[in-house]
Coordinates of C-alpha atoms in Angstrom, one line a residue:
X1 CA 23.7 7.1 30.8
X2 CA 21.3 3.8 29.8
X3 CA 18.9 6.3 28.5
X4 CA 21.8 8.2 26.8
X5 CA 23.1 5.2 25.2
X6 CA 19.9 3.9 23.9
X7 CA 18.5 6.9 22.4
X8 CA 22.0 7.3 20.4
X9 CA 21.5 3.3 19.0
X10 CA 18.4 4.6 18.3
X11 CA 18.8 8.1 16.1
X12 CA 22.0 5.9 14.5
X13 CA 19.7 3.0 13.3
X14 CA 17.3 5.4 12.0
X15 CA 20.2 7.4 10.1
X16 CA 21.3 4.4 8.9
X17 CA 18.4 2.8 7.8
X18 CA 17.3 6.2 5.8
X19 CA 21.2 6.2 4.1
X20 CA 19.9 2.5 3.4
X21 CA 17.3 3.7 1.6
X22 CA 18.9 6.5 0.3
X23 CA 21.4 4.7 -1.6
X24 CA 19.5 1.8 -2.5
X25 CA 16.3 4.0 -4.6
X26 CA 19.3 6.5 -5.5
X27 CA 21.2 3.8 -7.7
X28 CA 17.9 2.3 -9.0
X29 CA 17.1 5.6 -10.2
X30 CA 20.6 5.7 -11.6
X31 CA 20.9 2.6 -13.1
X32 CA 17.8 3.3 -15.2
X33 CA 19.0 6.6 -16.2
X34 CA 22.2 5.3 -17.4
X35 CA 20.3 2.3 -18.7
X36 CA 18.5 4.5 -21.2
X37 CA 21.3 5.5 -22.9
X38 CA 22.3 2.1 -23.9
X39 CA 18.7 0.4 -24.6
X40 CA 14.9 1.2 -25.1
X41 CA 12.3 1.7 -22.4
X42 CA 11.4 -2.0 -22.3
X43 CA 15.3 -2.9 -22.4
X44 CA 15.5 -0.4 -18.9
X45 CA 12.5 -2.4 -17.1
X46 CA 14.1 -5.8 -17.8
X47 CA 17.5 -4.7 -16.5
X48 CA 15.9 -3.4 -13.5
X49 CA 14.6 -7.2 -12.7
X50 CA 18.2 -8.1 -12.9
X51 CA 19.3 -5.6 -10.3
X52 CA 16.5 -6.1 -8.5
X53 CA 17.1 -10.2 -8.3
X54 CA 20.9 -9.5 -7.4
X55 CA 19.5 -7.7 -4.6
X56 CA 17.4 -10.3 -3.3
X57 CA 20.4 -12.8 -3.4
X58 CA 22.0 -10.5 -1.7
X59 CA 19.4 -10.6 1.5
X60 CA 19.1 -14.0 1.4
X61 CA 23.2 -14.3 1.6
X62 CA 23.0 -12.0 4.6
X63 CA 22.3 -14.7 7.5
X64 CA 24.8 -17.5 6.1
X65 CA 27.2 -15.0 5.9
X66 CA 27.0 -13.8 9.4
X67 CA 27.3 -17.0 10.6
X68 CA 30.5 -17.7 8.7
X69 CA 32.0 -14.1 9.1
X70 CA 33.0 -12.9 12.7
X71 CA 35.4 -10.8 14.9
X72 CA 37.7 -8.6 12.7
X73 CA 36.7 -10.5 8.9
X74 CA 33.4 -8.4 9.7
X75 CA 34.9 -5.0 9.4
X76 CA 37.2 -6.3 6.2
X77 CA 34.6 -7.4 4.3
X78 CA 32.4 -4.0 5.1
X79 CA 35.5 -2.1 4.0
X80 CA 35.4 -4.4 0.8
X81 CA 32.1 -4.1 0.4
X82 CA 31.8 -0.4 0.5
X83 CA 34.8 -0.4 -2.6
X84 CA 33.0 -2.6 -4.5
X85 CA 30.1 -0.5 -4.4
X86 CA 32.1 2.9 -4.8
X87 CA 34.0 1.3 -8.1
X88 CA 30.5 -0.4 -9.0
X89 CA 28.8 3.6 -9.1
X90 CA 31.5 5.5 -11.2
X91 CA 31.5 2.1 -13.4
X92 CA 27.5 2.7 -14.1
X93 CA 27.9 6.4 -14.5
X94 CA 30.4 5.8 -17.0
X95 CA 27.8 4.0 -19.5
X96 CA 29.8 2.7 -22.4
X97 CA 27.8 -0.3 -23.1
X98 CA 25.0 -1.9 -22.4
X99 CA 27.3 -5.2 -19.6
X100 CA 29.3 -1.9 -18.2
X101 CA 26.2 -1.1 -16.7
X102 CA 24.5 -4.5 -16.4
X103 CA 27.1 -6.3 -14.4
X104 CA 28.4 -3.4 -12.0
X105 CA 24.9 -2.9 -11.4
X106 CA 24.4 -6.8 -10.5
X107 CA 27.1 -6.7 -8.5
X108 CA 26.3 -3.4 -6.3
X109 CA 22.9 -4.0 -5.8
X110 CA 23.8 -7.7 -4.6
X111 CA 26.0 -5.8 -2.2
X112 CA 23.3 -3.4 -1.4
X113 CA 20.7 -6.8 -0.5
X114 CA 23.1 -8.2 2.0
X115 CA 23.8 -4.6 3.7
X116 CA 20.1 -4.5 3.9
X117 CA 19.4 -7.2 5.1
X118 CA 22.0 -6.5 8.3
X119 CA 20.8 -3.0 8.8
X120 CA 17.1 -4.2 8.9
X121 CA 18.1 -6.4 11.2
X122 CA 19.9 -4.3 13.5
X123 CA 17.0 -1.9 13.5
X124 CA 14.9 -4.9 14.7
X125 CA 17.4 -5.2 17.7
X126 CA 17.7 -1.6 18.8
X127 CA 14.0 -0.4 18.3
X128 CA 12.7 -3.6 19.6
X129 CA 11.5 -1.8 23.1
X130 CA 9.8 0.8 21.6
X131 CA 5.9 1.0 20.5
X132 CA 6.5 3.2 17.3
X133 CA 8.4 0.7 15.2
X134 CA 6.2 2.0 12.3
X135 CA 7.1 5.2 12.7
X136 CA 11.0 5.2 13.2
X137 CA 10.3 3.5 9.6
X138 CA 8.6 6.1 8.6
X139 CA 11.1 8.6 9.6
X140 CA 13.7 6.4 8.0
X141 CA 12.2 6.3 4.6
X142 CA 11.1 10.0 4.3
X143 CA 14.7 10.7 5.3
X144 CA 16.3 8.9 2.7
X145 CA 13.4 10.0 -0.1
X146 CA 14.3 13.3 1.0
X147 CA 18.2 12.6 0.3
X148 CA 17.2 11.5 -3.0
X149 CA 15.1 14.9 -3.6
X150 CA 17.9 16.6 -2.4
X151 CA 21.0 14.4 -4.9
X152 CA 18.4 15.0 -7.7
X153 CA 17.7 18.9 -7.5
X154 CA 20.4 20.5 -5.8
X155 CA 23.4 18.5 -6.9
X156 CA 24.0 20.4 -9.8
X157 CA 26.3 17.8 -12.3
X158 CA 26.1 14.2 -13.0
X159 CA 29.2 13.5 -11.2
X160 CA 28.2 15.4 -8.0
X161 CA 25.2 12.9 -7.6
X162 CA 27.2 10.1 -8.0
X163 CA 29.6 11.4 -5.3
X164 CA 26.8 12.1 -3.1
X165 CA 25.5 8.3 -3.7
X166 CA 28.9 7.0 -3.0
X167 CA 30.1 9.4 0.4
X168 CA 26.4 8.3 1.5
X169 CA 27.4 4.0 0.8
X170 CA 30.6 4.7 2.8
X171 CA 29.5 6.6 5.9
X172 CA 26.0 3.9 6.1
X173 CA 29.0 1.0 6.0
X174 CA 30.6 2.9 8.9
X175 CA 27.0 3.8 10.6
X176 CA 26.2 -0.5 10.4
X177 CA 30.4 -1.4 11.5
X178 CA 29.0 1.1 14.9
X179 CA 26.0 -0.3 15.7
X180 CA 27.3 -3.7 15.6
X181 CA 29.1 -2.9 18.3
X182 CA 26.1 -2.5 20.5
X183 CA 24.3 -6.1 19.5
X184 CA 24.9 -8.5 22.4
X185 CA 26.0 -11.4 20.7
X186 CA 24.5 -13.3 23.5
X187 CA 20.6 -12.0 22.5
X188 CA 20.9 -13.4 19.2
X189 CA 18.3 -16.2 19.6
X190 CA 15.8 -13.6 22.0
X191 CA 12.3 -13.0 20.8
X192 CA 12.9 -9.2 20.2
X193 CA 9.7 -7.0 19.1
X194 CA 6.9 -6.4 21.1
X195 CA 3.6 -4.3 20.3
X196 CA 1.0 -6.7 18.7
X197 CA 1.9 -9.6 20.7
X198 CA 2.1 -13.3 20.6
X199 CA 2.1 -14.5 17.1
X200 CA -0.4 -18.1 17.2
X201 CA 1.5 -19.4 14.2
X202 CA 4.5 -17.4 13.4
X203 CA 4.8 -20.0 10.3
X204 CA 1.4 -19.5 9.2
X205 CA 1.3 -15.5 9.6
X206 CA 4.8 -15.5 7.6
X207 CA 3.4 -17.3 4.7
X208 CA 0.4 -15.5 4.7
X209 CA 2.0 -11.8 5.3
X210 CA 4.5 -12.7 2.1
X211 CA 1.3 -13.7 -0.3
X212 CA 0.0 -10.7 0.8
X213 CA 3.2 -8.6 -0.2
X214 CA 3.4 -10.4 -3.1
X215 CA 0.0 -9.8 -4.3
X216 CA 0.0 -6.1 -3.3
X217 CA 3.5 -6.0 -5.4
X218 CA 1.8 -7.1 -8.2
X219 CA -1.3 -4.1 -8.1
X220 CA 1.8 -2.2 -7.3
X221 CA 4.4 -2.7 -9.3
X222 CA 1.5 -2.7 -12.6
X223 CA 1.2 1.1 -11.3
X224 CA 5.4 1.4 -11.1
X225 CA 6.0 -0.1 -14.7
X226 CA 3.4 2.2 -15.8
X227 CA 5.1 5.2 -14.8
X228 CA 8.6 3.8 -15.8
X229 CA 7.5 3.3 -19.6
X230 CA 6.3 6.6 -19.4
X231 CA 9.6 8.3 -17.9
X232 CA 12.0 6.3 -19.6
X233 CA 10.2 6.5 -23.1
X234 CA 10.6 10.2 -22.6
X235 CA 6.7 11.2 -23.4
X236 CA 6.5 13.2 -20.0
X237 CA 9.0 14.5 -18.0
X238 CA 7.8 13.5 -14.3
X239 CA 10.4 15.1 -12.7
X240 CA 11.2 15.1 -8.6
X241 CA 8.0 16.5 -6.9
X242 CA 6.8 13.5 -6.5
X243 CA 9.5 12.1 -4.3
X244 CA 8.2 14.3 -2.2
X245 CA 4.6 13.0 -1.8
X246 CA 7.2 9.7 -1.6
X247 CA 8.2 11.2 1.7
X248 CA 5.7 12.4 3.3
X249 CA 2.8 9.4 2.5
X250 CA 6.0 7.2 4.2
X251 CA 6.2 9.7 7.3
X252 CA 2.5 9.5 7.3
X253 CA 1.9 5.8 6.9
X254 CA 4.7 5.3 10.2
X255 CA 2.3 7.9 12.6
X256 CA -0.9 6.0 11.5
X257 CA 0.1 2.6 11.7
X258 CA 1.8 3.2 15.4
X259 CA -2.1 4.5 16.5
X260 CA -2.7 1.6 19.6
X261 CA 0.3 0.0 18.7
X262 CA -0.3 -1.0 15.0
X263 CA -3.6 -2.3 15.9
X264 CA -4.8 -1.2 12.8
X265 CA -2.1 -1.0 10.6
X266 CA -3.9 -4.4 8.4
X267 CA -6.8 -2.6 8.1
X268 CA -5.3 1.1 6.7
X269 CA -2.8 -0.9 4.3
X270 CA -5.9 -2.5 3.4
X271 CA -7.8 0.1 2.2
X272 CA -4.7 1.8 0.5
X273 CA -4.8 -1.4 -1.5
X274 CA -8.4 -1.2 -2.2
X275 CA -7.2 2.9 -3.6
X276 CA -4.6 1.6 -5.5
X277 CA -6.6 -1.1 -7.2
X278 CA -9.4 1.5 -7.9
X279 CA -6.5 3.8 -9.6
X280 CA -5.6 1.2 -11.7
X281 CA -9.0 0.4 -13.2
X282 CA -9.9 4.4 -13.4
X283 CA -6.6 5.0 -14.9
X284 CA -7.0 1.7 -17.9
X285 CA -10.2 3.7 -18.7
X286 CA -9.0 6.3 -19.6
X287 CA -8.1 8.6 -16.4
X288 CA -5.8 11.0 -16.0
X289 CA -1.8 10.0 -16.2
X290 CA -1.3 12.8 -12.9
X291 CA -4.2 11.3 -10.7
X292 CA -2.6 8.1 -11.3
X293 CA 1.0 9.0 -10.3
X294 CA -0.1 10.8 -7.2
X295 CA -2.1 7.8 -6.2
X296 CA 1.1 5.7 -7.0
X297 CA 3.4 7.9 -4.8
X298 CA 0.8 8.1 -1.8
X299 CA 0.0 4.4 -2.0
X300 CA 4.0 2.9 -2.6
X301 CA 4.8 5.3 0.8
X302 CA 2.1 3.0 2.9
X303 CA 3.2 -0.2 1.4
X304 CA 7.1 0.0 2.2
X305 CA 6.1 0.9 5.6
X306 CA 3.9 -1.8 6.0
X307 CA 6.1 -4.8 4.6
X308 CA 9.0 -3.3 6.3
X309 CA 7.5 -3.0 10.2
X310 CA 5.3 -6.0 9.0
X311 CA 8.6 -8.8 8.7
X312 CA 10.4 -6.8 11.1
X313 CA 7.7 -7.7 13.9
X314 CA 7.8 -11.1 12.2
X315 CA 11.2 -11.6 13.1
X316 CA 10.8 -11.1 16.2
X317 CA 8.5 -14.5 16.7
X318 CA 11.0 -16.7 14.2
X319 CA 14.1 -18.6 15.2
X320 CA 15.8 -16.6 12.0
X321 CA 15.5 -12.7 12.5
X322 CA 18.0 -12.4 10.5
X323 CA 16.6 -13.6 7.6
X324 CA 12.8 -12.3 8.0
X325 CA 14.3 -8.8 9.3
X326 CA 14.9 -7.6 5.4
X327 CA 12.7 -9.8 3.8
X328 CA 9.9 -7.7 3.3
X329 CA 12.5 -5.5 1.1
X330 CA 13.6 -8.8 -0.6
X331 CA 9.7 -10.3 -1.3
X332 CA 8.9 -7.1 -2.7
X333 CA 12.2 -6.9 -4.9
X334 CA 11.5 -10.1 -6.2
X335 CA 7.7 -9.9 -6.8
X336 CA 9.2 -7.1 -8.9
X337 CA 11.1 -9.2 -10.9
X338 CA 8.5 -12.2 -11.2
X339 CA 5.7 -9.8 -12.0
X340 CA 7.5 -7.6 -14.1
X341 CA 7.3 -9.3 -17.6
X342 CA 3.7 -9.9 -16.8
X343 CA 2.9 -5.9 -15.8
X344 CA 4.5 -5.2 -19.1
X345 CA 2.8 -7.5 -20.9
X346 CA -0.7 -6.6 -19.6
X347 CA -0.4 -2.9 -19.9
X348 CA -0.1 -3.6 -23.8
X349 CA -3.2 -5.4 -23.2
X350 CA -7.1 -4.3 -23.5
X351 CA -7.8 -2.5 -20.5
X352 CA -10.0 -5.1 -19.3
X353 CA -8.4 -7.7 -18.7
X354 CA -5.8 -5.5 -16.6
X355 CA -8.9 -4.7 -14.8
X356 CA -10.4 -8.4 -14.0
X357 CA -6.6 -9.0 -12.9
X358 CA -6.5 -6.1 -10.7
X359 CA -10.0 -7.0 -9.1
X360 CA -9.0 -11.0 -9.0
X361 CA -5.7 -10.0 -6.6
X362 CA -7.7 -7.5 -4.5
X363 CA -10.1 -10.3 -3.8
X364 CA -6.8 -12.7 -3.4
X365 CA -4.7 -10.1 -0.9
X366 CA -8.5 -9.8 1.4
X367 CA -8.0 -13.2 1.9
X368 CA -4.8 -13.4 2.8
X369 CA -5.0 -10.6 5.0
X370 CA -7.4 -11.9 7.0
X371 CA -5.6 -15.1 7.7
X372 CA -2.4 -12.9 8.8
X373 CA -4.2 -10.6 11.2
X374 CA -6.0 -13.5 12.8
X375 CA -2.5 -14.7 13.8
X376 CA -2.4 -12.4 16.6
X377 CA -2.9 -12.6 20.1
X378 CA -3.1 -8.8 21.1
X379 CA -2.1 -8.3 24.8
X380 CA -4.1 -7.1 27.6
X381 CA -3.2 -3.3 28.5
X382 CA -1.2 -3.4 31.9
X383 CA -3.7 -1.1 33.2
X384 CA -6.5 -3.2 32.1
X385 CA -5.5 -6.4 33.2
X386 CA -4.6 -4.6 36.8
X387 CA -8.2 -3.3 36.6
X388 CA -9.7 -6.8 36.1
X389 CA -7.3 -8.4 39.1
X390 CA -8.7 -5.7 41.1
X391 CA -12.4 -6.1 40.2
X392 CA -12.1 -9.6 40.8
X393 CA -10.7 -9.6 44.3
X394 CA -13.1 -6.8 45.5
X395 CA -15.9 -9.1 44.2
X396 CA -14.5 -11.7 46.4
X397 CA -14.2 -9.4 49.5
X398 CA -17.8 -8.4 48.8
X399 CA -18.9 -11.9 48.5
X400 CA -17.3 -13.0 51.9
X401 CA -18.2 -9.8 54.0
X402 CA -21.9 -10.7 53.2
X403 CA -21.2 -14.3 54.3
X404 CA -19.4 -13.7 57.4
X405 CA -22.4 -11.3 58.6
X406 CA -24.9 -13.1 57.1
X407 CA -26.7 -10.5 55.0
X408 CA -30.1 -10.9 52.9
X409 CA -29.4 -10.7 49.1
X410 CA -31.6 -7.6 49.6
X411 CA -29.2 -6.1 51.7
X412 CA -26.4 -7.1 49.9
X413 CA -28.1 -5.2 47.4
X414 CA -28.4 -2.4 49.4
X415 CA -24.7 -2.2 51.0
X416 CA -23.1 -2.6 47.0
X417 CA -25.1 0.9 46.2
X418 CA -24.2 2.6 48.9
X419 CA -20.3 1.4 48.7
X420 CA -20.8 3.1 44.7
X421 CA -23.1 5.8 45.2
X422 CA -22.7 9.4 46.7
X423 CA -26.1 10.2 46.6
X424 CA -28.8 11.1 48.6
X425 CA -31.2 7.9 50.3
X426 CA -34.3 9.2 48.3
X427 CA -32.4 9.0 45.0
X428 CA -30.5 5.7 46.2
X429 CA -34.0 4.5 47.3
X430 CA -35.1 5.4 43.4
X431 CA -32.6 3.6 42.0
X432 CA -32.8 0.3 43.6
X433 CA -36.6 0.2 43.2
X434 CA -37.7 0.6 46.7
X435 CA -39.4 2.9 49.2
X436 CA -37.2 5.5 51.5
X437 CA -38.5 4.1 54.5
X438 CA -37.6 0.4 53.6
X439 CA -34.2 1.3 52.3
X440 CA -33.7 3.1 56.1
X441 CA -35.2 -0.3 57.7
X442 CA -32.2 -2.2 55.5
X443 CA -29.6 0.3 56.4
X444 CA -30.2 0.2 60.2
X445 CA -30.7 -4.1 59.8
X446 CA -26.8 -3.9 58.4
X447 CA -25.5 -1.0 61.6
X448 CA -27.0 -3.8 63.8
X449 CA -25.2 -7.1 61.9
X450 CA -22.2 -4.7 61.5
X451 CA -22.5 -2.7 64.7
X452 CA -21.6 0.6 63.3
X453 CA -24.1 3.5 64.2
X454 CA -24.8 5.2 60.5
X455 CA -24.4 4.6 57.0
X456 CA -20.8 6.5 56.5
X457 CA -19.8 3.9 59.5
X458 CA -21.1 1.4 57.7
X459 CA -19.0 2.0 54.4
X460 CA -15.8 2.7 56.7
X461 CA -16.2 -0.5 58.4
X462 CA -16.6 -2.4 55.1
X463 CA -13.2 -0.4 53.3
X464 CA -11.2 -1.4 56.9
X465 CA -12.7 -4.7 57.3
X466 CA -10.2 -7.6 56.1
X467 CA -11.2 -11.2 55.1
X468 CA -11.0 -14.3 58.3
X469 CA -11.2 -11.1 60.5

């Protein structure tokens, strides 16, 4: 029944995390769509920093909140929530002006941040036992790009896909309102994730893991804007295939990151960083608007997974889980707002200086990544360190059977090959560098001191033989 019960937290968290993310992309994508009927392309990226700043209040609200909201208030202010969002959708969809988008927009994604930021947090909690945080991340997000694909190509009117959106906000308010219900109040202050091990400086890895989001964010996000001028301003018509790469370079990222328990995970994000920087230089030279999409889609796949599994096993080391649970969403939201005047601004720049930036914050984010993977103390397989206890106290044994019978370090030398070899005594003889007849002269010197009558004795009597015997 525990096993039961734990694999049901388990698919829930992951179906809620995915409606998450889900609803959260879905009503960006909304927003800008109903943003562009009331401004210009540039007017659409501002108003995204707005929503995207309302978010991040809203993850930072998230642990004062729970601390001040308990027993039944918890499941009136979900219910409140999830209205406020509901009413904040059909308000957007409506689009009569350019604050009847704006502010319900503010609002609902400020809603959104602090439901994210408990839902991250209860993931932390019920995956916490499990080595493939990464990819029950993974999972999550392809899920809920696949939603998205889904809202966006097979929802065949405007008002269907806000529907969709809306149902989906009301059954993830549900889905979180459950698995509260399985958080132990009492484990609130336990160290919960496991898999890399011991943090040396949990302070020092979180500083150095958010410079390293937010410098990623900004190569990132340069990429994002890029392909947002483009869609909103109408030129070419992207369309929904690639939410698809989306799903699968986010499926993909959880499966590699999880290889020897995220033991590489720095090193892959790191490289994915080094593409994305190289597809922003080829692409201000004149590349191809398609190779630099694709790239985008592979590359933004990796990254959520890696902030996201990256501050989740953060948490785990920090006397605030709650608050570094979501904040890898919530440093890359706001990175988004910081660097988003400044993307814009540089994409109307010459190409080189957006390619000396792009090389200056690659050169920034190794540094930084290096500081935050030397923060770990990896742990010893369970096997391995069994394997070293029992190497160690056979190397004892060994040392006091040649004491208590008084053996030559010759024959010492001798008995340790014969206790490791199956051979014959010419190739044994070989081996250790001395004639057959002298290795039979040691062999019958150790039957004497050991008084067995052969060399299978001989090992037999050292297996059976116990120390102060």
């Amino acid at each position: 029944m525990k096993i039961d019960l734990e694999n049901r937290k388990r698919i829930l968290s992951i179906v809620a995390l995915a409606f998450f993310n889900f609803v959260f992309l879905g009503a960006e994508y909304m927003f800008d769509n109903m943003m562009t009927y009331v401004t210009d392309s540039e007017g659409v990226v501002l108003a995204e920093s707005y929503i995207l700043g309302a978010s991040c209040i809203g993850f930072f609200l998230y642990p004062v909140l729970d601390k001040i909201i308990s027993g039944s208030s918890k499941y009136i202010m979900a219910f409140a929530s999830a209205l406020a969002g509901i009413i904040c959708i059909f308000t957007i969809c409506r689009h009569s002006s350019y604050m009847s988008v704006l502010l319900p927009g503010c609002l609902l994604f400020a809603v959104l941040g602090i439901l994210g930021g408990e839902i991250h947090y209860i993931f932390s909690v019920v995956i916490s036992e499990r080595k493939h945080l990464a990819g029950n991340i993974g999972i999550a997000y392809a899920l809920g790009i696949f939603m998205q694909f889904i809202n966006n190509n097979l929802v065949f009117s405007e008002l269907g896909e806000f529907v969709f959106i809306a149902v989906t906000l009301a059954v993830f308010v549900v889905l979180i309102m459950k698995l509260e219900d399985y958080i132990p109040r009492e484990n609130e202050n336990v160290l919960y994730i496991n898999g890399m091990g011991n943090m040396k400086s949990p302070l020092i890895a979180g500083v150095a893991l958010t410079l390293a989001v937010v410098l990623m964010s900004c190569i990132f996000s340069t990429l994002n804007i890029s392909v947002t001028l483009v869609h909103a301003g109408g030129s070419v018509d992207i369309g929904q295939w690639p939410r698809l790469i989306l799903a699968l370079s986010g499926l993909m990222a959880g499966f590699i990151y999880d290889i020897c328990e995220r033991k590489y995970m720095n090193i892959t994000m790191y490289c994915v960083t080094l593409l994305s920087t190289i597809c922003v230089v080829v692409t201000e030279l004149g590349g191809p608007f398609l190779v630099g999409l694709i790239l985008f889609c592979i590359s933004a796949g990796f990254f959520v997974v890696f902030f996201s599994a990256a501050f989740i096993e953060l948490s785990g080391n920090t006397k605030v889980p709650k608050l570094f649970a979501g904040l890898g969403r919530a440093t890359n939201n706001l990175c988004a707002i910081l660097t988003g005047a400044l993307s814009v601004a540089l994409l109307k720049n010459s190409g080189m200086v957006i390619i000396i930036t792009a090389l200056c914050l690659f050169v920034l984010i190794s540094i930084v990544l290096y500081i935050y993977s030397n923060q770990f103390e990896r742990k010893i397989d369970t096997d391995e360190e069994d394997k070293v206890t029992y190497e160690a106290d056979e190397e004892e044994k060994f040392q006091a059977f040649c004491e208590q019978f008084s053996l030559t370090p010759r024959e010492s030398e001798v008995l340790k090959t014969l206790l490791i070899s199956d051979e014959n005594v010419q190739d044994i003889a070989v081996k250790i560098s001395m004639s057959r007849a002298v290795l039979y002269r040691h062999i019958t010197n150790l039957n004497n001191k050991t008084d067995t009558k052969s060399r299978i004795g001989l090992i037999q009597f050292y297996y059976n033989w116990r120390k102060n015997t």
